[in-house]
mmCIF file of C-alpha atoms in Angstrom:
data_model
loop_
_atom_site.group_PDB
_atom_site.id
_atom_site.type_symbol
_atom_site.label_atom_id
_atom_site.label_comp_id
_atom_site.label_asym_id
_atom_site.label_seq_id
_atom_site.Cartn_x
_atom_site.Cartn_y
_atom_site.Cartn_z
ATOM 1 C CA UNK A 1109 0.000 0.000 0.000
ATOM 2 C CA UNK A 1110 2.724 2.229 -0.225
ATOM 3 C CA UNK A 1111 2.563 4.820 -2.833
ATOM 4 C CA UNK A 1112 5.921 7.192 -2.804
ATOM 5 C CA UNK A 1113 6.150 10.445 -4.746
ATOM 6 C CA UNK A 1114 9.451 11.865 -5.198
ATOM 7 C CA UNK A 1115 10.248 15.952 -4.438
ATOM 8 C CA UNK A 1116 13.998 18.065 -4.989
ATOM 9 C CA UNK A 1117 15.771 14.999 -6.995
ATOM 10 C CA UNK A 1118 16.823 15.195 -10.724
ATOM 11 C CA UNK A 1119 17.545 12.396 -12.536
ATOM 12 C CA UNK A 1120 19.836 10.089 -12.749
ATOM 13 C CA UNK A 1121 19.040 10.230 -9.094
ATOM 14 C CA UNK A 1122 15.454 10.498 -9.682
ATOM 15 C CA UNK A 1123 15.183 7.560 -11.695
ATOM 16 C CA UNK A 1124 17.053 5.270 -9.659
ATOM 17 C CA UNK A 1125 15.000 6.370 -6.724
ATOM 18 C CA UNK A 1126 11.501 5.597 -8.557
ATOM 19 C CA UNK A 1127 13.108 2.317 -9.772
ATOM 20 C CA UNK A 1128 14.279 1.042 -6.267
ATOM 21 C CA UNK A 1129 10.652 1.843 -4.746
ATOM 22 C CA UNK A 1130 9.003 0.158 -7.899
ATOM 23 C CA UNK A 1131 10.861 -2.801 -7.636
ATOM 24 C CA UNK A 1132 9.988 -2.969 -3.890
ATOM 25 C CA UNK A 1133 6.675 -3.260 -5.127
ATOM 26 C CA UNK A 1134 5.550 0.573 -3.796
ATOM 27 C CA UNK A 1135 3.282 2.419 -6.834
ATOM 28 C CA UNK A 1136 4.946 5.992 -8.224
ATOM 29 C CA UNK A 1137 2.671 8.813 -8.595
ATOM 30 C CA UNK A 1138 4.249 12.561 -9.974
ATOM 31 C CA UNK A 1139 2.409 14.733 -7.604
ATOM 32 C CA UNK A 1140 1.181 14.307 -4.295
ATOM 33 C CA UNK A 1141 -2.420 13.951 -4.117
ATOM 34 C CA UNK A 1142 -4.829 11.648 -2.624
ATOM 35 C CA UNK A 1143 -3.449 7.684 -1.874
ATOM 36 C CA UNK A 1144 -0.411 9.060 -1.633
ATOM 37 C CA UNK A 1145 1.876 7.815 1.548
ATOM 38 C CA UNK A 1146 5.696 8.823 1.420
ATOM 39 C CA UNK A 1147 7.086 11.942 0.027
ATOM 40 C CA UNK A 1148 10.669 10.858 -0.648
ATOM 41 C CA UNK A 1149 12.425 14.345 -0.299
ATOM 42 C CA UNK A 1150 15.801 16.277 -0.904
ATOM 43 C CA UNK A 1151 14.525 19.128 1.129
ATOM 44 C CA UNK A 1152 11.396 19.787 3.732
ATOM 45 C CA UNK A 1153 10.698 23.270 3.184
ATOM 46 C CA UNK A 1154 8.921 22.651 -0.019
ATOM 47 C CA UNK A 1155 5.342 23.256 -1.195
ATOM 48 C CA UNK A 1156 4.860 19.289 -2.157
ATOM 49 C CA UNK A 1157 6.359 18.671 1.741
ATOM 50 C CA UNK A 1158 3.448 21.228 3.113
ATOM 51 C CA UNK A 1159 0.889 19.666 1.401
ATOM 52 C CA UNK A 1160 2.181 15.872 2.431
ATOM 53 C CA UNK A 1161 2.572 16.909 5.987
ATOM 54 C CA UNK A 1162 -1.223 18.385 6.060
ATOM 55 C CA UNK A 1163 -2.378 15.417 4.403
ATOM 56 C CA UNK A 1164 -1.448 12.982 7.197
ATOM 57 C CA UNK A 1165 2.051 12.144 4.609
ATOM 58 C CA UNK A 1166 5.343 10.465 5.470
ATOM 59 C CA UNK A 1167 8.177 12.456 5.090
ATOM 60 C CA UNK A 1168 11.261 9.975 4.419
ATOM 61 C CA UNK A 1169 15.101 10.745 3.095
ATOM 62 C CA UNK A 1170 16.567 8.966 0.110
ATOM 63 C CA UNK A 1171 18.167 6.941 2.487
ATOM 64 C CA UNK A 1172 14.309 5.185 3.249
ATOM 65 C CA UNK A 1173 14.458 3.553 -0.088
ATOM 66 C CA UNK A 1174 17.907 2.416 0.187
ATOM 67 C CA UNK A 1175 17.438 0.869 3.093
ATOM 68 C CA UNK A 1176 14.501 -1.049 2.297
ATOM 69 C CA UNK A 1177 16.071 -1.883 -0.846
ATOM 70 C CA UNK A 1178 19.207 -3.645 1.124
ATOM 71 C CA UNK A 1179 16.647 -5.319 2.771
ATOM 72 C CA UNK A 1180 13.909 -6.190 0.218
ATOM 73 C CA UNK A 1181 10.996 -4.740 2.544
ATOM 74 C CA UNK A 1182 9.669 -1.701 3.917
ATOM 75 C CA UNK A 1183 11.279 -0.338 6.685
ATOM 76 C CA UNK A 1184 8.969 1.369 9.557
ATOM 77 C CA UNK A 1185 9.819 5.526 9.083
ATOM 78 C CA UNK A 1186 11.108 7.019 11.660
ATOM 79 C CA UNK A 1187 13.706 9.543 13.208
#
């Protein structure tokens, strides 16, 4: 059920982010927006962080995904 959308990354980075969540079998949306979950994010002060926060959203770091991916699950998120 986890659906991640990605905020402050530019690709290559942003591609090997999606693709890591993907394979861990998360969905990818562009924009945050209802269903959403995590907001995978390069900074917090951003207008897509705002709107995850008020929406009840996970904020996570980069280093969320790569985590799970070492393990080949979702991790729980926090500090």
């Amino acid at each position: 059920g986890v659906v991640v959308v990605l905020s402050g990354f530019q690709n290559p980075e942003r591609s090997r982010l999606r693709e890591a969540a993907l394979g861990l079998g998360a969905r990818y949306r562009p924009d945050w927006g209802p269903g959403c979950t995590h907001l995978v994010c390069a900074f917090p002060a951003t207008p897509k962080a705002a709107a995850a926060r008020a929406s009840g959203g996970l904020l996570v770091s980069p280093a969320w995904i790569w985590d799970c991916s070492r393990r080949g699950r979702s991790l729980p998120c926090g500090p």
